[in-house]
Coordinates of C-alpha atoms and ligand atoms in Angstrom, one line a residue:
M221 CA 5.9 -28.5 57.4
S222 CA 4.2 -31.7 58.4
T223 CA 3.8 -31.3 62.2
Q224 CA 0.4 -30.2 63.4
P225 CA 0.1 -26.7 64.7
I226 CA -0.3 -26.3 68.4
G227 CA -3.8 -25.0 68.9
P228 CA -5.6 -23.0 71.7
I229 CA -6.2 -24.3 75.2
D230 CA -9.0 -26.8 75.2
S231 CA -11.9 -25.0 76.8
S232 CA -13.7 -28.2 77.6
K233 CA -10.9 -29.1 79.9
T234 CA -9.7 -25.7 81.3
P235 CA -12.6 -23.2 81.8
R236 CA -12.2 -20.3 79.4
Y237 CA -12.2 -17.8 82.2
A238 CA -9.2 -19.4 84.0
G239 CA -5.6 -18.4 83.6
P240 CA -3.9 -15.5 81.8
A241 CA -5.4 -14.5 78.5
S242 CA -3.5 -14.9 75.3
F243 CA -5.4 -14.1 72.1
A244 CA -8.0 -16.8 71.6
R245 CA -6.2 -18.9 74.2
L246 CA -3.5 -19.6 71.6
P247 CA 0.0 -20.6 72.7
R248 CA 2.6 -17.9 73.3
L249 CA 5.2 -17.4 70.7
D250 CA 7.8 -18.9 73.0
Q251 CA 5.7 -22.1 73.3
V252 CA 5.8 -23.0 69.6
P253 CA 8.8 -24.0 67.4
R254 CA 7.8 -21.5 64.7
A255 CA 4.8 -19.5 63.8
D256 CA 3.0 -18.6 60.5
I257 CA 0.8 -15.9 62.1
V258 CA 1.7 -13.8 65.1
V259 CA -0.6 -11.7 67.2
A260 CA 1.2 -8.9 69.1
G261 CA 0.0 -6.1 71.3
V262 CA 1.2 -2.5 71.2
P263 CA 0.1 -0.8 74.4
F264 CA 0.6 2.8 73.3
D265 CA -1.6 5.9 73.2
T266 CA 0.8 8.9 73.3
G267 CA -0.6 9.9 69.8
V268 CA -4.2 10.6 70.8
S269 CA -6.0 13.9 70.2
Y270 CA -8.9 13.3 72.5
R271 CA -9.7 10.7 75.1
P272 CA -6.6 8.6 76.1
G273 CA -6.7 4.9 77.2
A274 CA -5.9 2.8 74.1
R275 CA -2.7 1.6 75.8
F276 CA -5.0 -0.8 77.6
G277 CA -6.5 -2.1 74.3
P278 CA -4.4 -5.2 73.8
T279 CA -5.2 -6.6 77.3
H280 CA -8.9 -5.8 76.7
I281 CA -9.0 -7.5 73.3
R282 CA -7.3 -10.6 74.7
E283 CA -9.8 -10.8 77.5
G284 CA -12.7 -10.4 75.0
S285 CA -11.2 -13.3 73.0
R286 CA -11.6 -16.0 75.6
L287 CA -14.9 -17.2 74.1
L288 CA -13.7 -17.5 70.5
R289 CA -14.0 -21.1 69.2
P290 CA -11.7 -22.9 66.8
Y291 CA -14.0 -23.4 63.8
H292 CA -15.1 -20.5 61.5
P293 CA -18.4 -21.5 60.0
A294 CA -18.9 -18.6 57.6
L295 CA -15.5 -19.3 55.9
D296 CA -15.7 -23.0 56.6
V297 CA -12.2 -23.3 58.1
S298 CA -10.4 -24.1 61.4
P299 CA -7.8 -21.4 61.2
F300 CA -5.6 -22.7 64.0
E301 CA -5.4 -26.1 62.3
I302 CA -4.1 -24.9 59.0
A303 CA -1.6 -22.4 60.3
Q304 CA 0.5 -22.0 63.5
V305 CA -0.9 -18.9 65.2
A306 CA 0.8 -17.6 68.3
D307 CA 0.6 -14.6 70.7
A308 CA 3.9 -12.7 70.9
G309 CA 2.7 -10.7 73.9
D310 CA 3.1 -6.9 74.0
I311 CA 5.8 -4.8 72.4
A312 CA 7.3 -2.6 75.2
V313 CA 7.3 1.0 73.9
N314 CA 8.3 4.2 75.4
P315 CA 5.2 6.3 76.4
F316 CA 7.2 9.5 76.8
D317 CA 9.0 9.6 73.4
I318 CA 6.8 9.1 70.3
H319 CA 9.7 9.0 67.9
E320 CA 11.5 6.3 69.9
A321 CA 8.2 4.4 70.2
I322 CA 7.7 4.5 66.4
D323 CA 11.2 3.1 65.8
T324 CA 10.7 0.4 68.5
I325 CA 7.4 -0.7 66.9
Q326 CA 8.9 -0.8 63.4
A327 CA 11.9 -2.9 64.6
A328 CA 9.7 -5.3 66.6
A329 CA 7.4 -5.8 63.5
L330 CA 10.4 -6.6 61.4
E331 CA 11.8 -9.0 64.0
L332 CA 8.4 -10.8 64.4
T333 CA 8.1 -11.2 60.6
A334 CA 11.7 -12.2 59.9
G335 CA 10.9 -15.9 59.5
G336 CA 8.1 -15.2 57.1
A337 CA 5.3 -14.9 59.7
R338 CA 2.4 -12.5 59.1
L339 CA 1.6 -10.0 61.9
V340 CA -1.7 -9.0 63.3
T341 CA -1.2 -6.1 65.8
L342 CA -3.6 -5.1 68.6
G343 CA -3.3 -1.4 69.4
G344 CA -2.8 1.0 70.8
D345 CA -3.8 4.2 69.1
H346 CA -3.7 4.7 65.3
T347 CA -0.2 6.2 65.3
I348 CA 1.2 2.7 65.4
A349 CA -0.1 2.0 61.8
L350 CA 2.8 4.1 60.4
P351 CA 5.7 1.9 61.7
L352 CA 3.7 -1.2 61.0
L353 CA 3.2 -0.1 57.4
R354 CA 6.9 0.7 57.1
A355 CA 7.7 -2.8 58.2
A356 CA 5.2 -4.3 55.8
A357 CA 6.6 -2.2 52.9
E358 CA 10.1 -3.3 53.8
R359 CA 9.0 -7.0 53.4
H360 CA 6.6 -6.6 50.4
G361 CA 7.2 -3.3 48.8
P362 CA 4.5 -0.5 48.8
V363 CA 1.2 -2.1 50.0
A364 CA -2.4 -1.6 49.1
L365 CA -4.3 -0.3 52.2
L366 CA -7.8 -0.9 53.3
H367 CA -8.5 1.5 56.2
F368 CA -11.6 1.0 58.3
D369 CA -12.2 4.1 60.3
A370 CA -14.7 6.9 61.1
H371 CA -11.8 9.2 60.4
L372 CA -9.5 9.9 57.4
D373 CA -6.3 10.0 59.5
T374 CA -4.6 11.8 56.6
W375 CA -4.5 15.1 58.5
D376 CA -1.2 17.0 58.5
T377 CA -0.3 18.0 62.0
Y378 CA -1.8 18.5 65.5
F379 CA -0.2 21.3 67.6
G380 CA 2.6 21.1 65.1
A381 CA 3.2 17.4 65.7
E382 CA 3.6 15.2 62.6
Y383 CA 3.3 11.8 64.4
T384 CA -0.2 11.5 65.9
H385 CA -3.1 9.1 65.6
G386 CA -4.8 11.5 63.1
T387 CA -1.8 11.6 60.7
P388 CA -0.3 8.2 60.0
F389 CA -1.6 7.7 56.5
R390 CA -0.5 11.1 55.2
R391 CA 3.0 10.3 56.5
A392 CA 2.8 6.9 54.9
V393 CA 1.9 8.4 51.5
E394 CA 4.7 10.9 51.9
E395 CA 7.2 8.1 52.7
G396 CA 6.2 6.2 49.5
I397 CA 5.3 3.0 51.5
L398 CA 1.7 2.7 50.1
D399 CA 0.6 1.6 46.7
T400 CA -1.4 4.8 45.8
E401 CA -3.4 2.9 43.1
A402 CA -5.2 0.9 45.8
L403 CA -6.0 3.0 48.9
S404 CA -9.5 3.0 50.4
H405 CA -11.1 4.3 53.5
V406 CA -14.2 2.4 54.6
G407 CA -16.8 3.6 57.2
T408 CA -15.8 7.3 57.0
R409 CA -18.2 9.8 58.6
G410 CA -18.6 12.7 60.9
P411 CA -17.6 16.4 60.7
L412 CA -14.3 17.4 59.2
Y413 CA -12.1 20.5 59.7
G414 CA -13.0 21.7 56.2
K415 CA -13.6 20.7 52.6
R416 CA -9.9 20.7 52.1
D417 CA -9.5 17.6 54.2
L418 CA -11.3 15.7 51.4
A419 CA -9.4 17.3 48.6
D420 CA -6.0 16.5 50.3
D421 CA -7.2 12.9 50.9
R422 CA -8.2 12.5 47.2
R423 CA -4.9 13.9 46.1
F424 CA -3.1 11.2 48.1
G425 CA -5.0 8.6 46.1
F426 CA -7.6 7.5 48.6
G427 CA -11.1 6.4 47.6
I428 CA -13.8 6.6 50.2
V429 CA -16.6 4.2 51.0
T430 CA -18.6 6.2 53.7
S431 CA -20.6 4.6 56.4
T432 CA -23.7 5.7 54.5
D433 CA -22.4 4.0 51.3
V434 CA -22.2 0.7 53.2
Y435 CA -25.8 1.2 54.3
R436 CA -27.1 2.3 50.9
Q437 CA -25.1 0.0 48.6
G438 CA -24.9 -3.0 50.8
V439 CA -22.0 -5.2 51.8
D440 CA -21.7 -7.3 48.6
D441 CA -21.4 -4.2 46.3
V442 CA -18.9 -2.6 48.6
V443 CA -16.8 -5.8 48.7
A444 CA -16.9 -6.2 44.9
K445 CA -15.7 -2.6 44.4
L446 CA -12.9 -2.9 46.9
R447 CA -11.7 -6.3 45.6
D448 CA -11.6 -4.9 42.2
R449 CA -9.3 -2.0 43.3
I450 CA -7.0 -4.3 45.3
G451 CA -6.6 -7.2 42.8
T452 CA -3.5 -9.3 43.6
R453 CA -1.5 -6.5 45.3
P454 CA 0.0 -7.1 48.8
L455 CA -2.7 -5.8 51.1
Y456 CA -2.6 -4.3 54.6
I457 CA -5.8 -3.9 56.5
S458 CA -6.0 -1.3 59.3
I459 CA -9.1 -1.3 61.5
D460 CA -9.8 1.5 63.8
I461 CA -12.5 0.1 66.0
D462 CA -14.3 3.5 65.9
V463 CA -15.4 2.5 62.4
L464 CA -18.2 0.8 64.3
D465 CA -21.1 2.8 65.6
P466 CA -20.6 3.8 69.3
A467 CA -23.6 1.5 70.0
H468 CA -21.4 -1.4 68.9
A469 CA -18.0 -0.1 70.2
P470 CA -18.3 2.7 72.8
G471 CA -14.8 1.9 74.2
T472 CA -12.8 4.2 72.0
G473 CA -11.3 7.7 72.2
T474 CA -12.9 9.6 69.4
P475 CA -16.4 8.2 68.8
E476 CA -18.6 9.4 66.0
A477 CA -22.3 8.7 65.6
G478 CA -23.7 6.9 62.5
G479 CA -21.2 4.1 62.2
I480 CA -21.4 0.6 60.6
T481 CA -22.5 -2.4 62.6
S482 CA -20.2 -5.2 63.8
R483 CA -22.1 -7.5 61.4
E484 CA -21.4 -5.3 58.5
L485 CA -17.7 -5.1 59.3
L486 CA -17.4 -8.9 59.8
E487 CA -19.3 -9.5 56.5
I488 CA -17.1 -7.1 54.6
L489 CA -13.9 -8.7 56.0
R490 CA -15.2 -12.2 55.0
G491 CA -15.6 -10.9 51.5
F492 CA -11.8 -10.5 51.2
D493 CA -11.1 -14.2 51.4
G494 CA -8.4 -15.1 48.9
L495 CA -6.8 -11.6 48.7
N496 CA -3.1 -11.3 49.2
L497 CA -3.3 -10.0 52.8
V498 CA 0.1 -9.5 54.3
G499 CA -0.6 -7.8 57.7
A500 CA -3.3 -6.1 59.7
D501 CA -4.0 -4.2 62.9
V502 CA -7.0 -3.5 65.2
V503 CA -6.5 -0.2 67.0
E504 CA -8.1 2.5 69.2
V505 CA -9.8 0.1 71.7
A506 CA -9.9 2.1 75.0
P507 CA -11.5 -0.1 77.7
A508 CA -12.2 2.7 80.2
Y509 CA -15.1 3.9 78.0
D510 CA -16.4 0.4 77.3
H511 CA -19.6 -1.1 78.6
A512 CA -20.2 -4.8 79.2
D513 CA -17.0 -5.5 77.2
L514 CA -18.9 -4.7 73.9
T515 CA -15.8 -3.1 72.3
G516 CA -13.4 -5.8 73.5
I517 CA -15.7 -8.5 72.2
A518 CA -16.2 -6.8 68.8
A519 CA -12.5 -6.2 68.4
S520 CA -11.7 -9.8 69.3
H521 CA -14.1 -11.1 66.6
V522 CA -12.7 -8.7 64.1
T523 CA -9.2 -9.9 64.9
Y524 CA -10.3 -13.6 64.6
D525 CA -11.6 -12.9 61.1
L526 CA -8.3 -11.2 60.1
V527 CA -6.3 -14.2 61.5
T528 CA -8.6 -16.5 59.6
L529 CA -8.1 -14.6 56.3
L530 CA -4.3 -14.9 56.9
A531 CA -4.5 -18.6 57.8
T532 CA -6.5 -19.4 54.6
R533 CA -4.0 -17.4 52.6
H534 CA -1.1 -19.3 54.3
A535 CA -2.7 -22.7 53.5
Q536 CA -3.2 -21.7 49.9
S537 CA 0.4 -20.7 49.4
E538 CA 1.6 -23.8 51.2
N539 CA -0.4 -25.9 48.9
S540 CA 0.8 -24.2 45.8
T541 CA 4.4 -24.5 47.0
R542 CA 4.0 -28.2 47.6
H543 CA 2.3 -28.6 44.2
R544 CA 5.1 -26.7 42.4
S545 CA 7.8 -28.7 44.1
R546 CA 6.2 -32.0 42.9
H547 CA 6.8 -31.0 39.3
Ligands
ALG859 N1 -9.2 7.8 65.9 C1 -8.3 8.3 65.1 N2 -7.4 7.5 64.6 N3 -8.2 9.5 64.7 C2 -9.0 10.5 65.2 C3 -8.5 11.9 65.0 C4 -9.6 12.8 65.2 C5 -9.3 14.3 65.5 O1 -8.9 14.5 66.6 O2 -9.5 15.1 64.7
ZN860 ZN1 -10.9 6.8 64.0
ZN861 ZN1 -7.9 6.1 63.1

């Protein structure tokens, strides 16, 4: 591929607050010949157990992304120059039928990745991680999972319902779509229903880096430990924005005190440069509870870092393919 990627709208020519918001002012998927990385929204919150509103998350994250700039100094890369990144808009899912919604999301994720593109999804509540993981496993086999969240989301049922935002990772383990040698929760905290929650979670294969561990051990140690566990496995990263302290991300449905900071989250993500990331999501942004767009801005920066990790990875594999074909 020798043609230059089409980048974001030039904010020195068109003010960043003008016009409709695509993620980071990137082109829409229908405006590019092909894409390496696709950002898509899933406006869906039928799976929530407490405050609703994450169906408005994708729009809010896109609005919060208008100020993002094209060069990432911490990773020393211009992600939109080394990969074609595009916004596929929102996946239209049925808010009244969770089973149909899950199927629709899975099918859309498969369609968006059919040409080899990697997908970053903007939620939506955490239910959507299940169909996204199914699609990722269909493409790559069982995936390693890094799950950033205040919550375990490995509970069994709510009111008898199996498909909710508190249960996606238990279903995923049961379905065999996760690589159980490399599953980690990061940022976990807050009261549980009982000790058994932790025993179940451990039995499924999860390791836990609590929010307090991040504070006591520091970002570098946490990154080293997680990288070690993941190795070269295909990796999916799921980020529930409630992993951040409510001071950093009040706009979410099930907030818990004592969370990590947005600086810690971004620094941990940057530590995963070079890993075999195959897909990611940022979920549980509920703008009705946000203040001064704090949560939308945090989520947009987190998404930018995920896109950057995928872009770097894309460029590395392009280089090695070109290198191989020369021999
Ligand atoms: N925010 C997510 N994904 N899960 C929260 C479930 C918490 C509960 O109702 O017990
Ligand atoms: Zn959560
Ligand atoms: Zn969650």
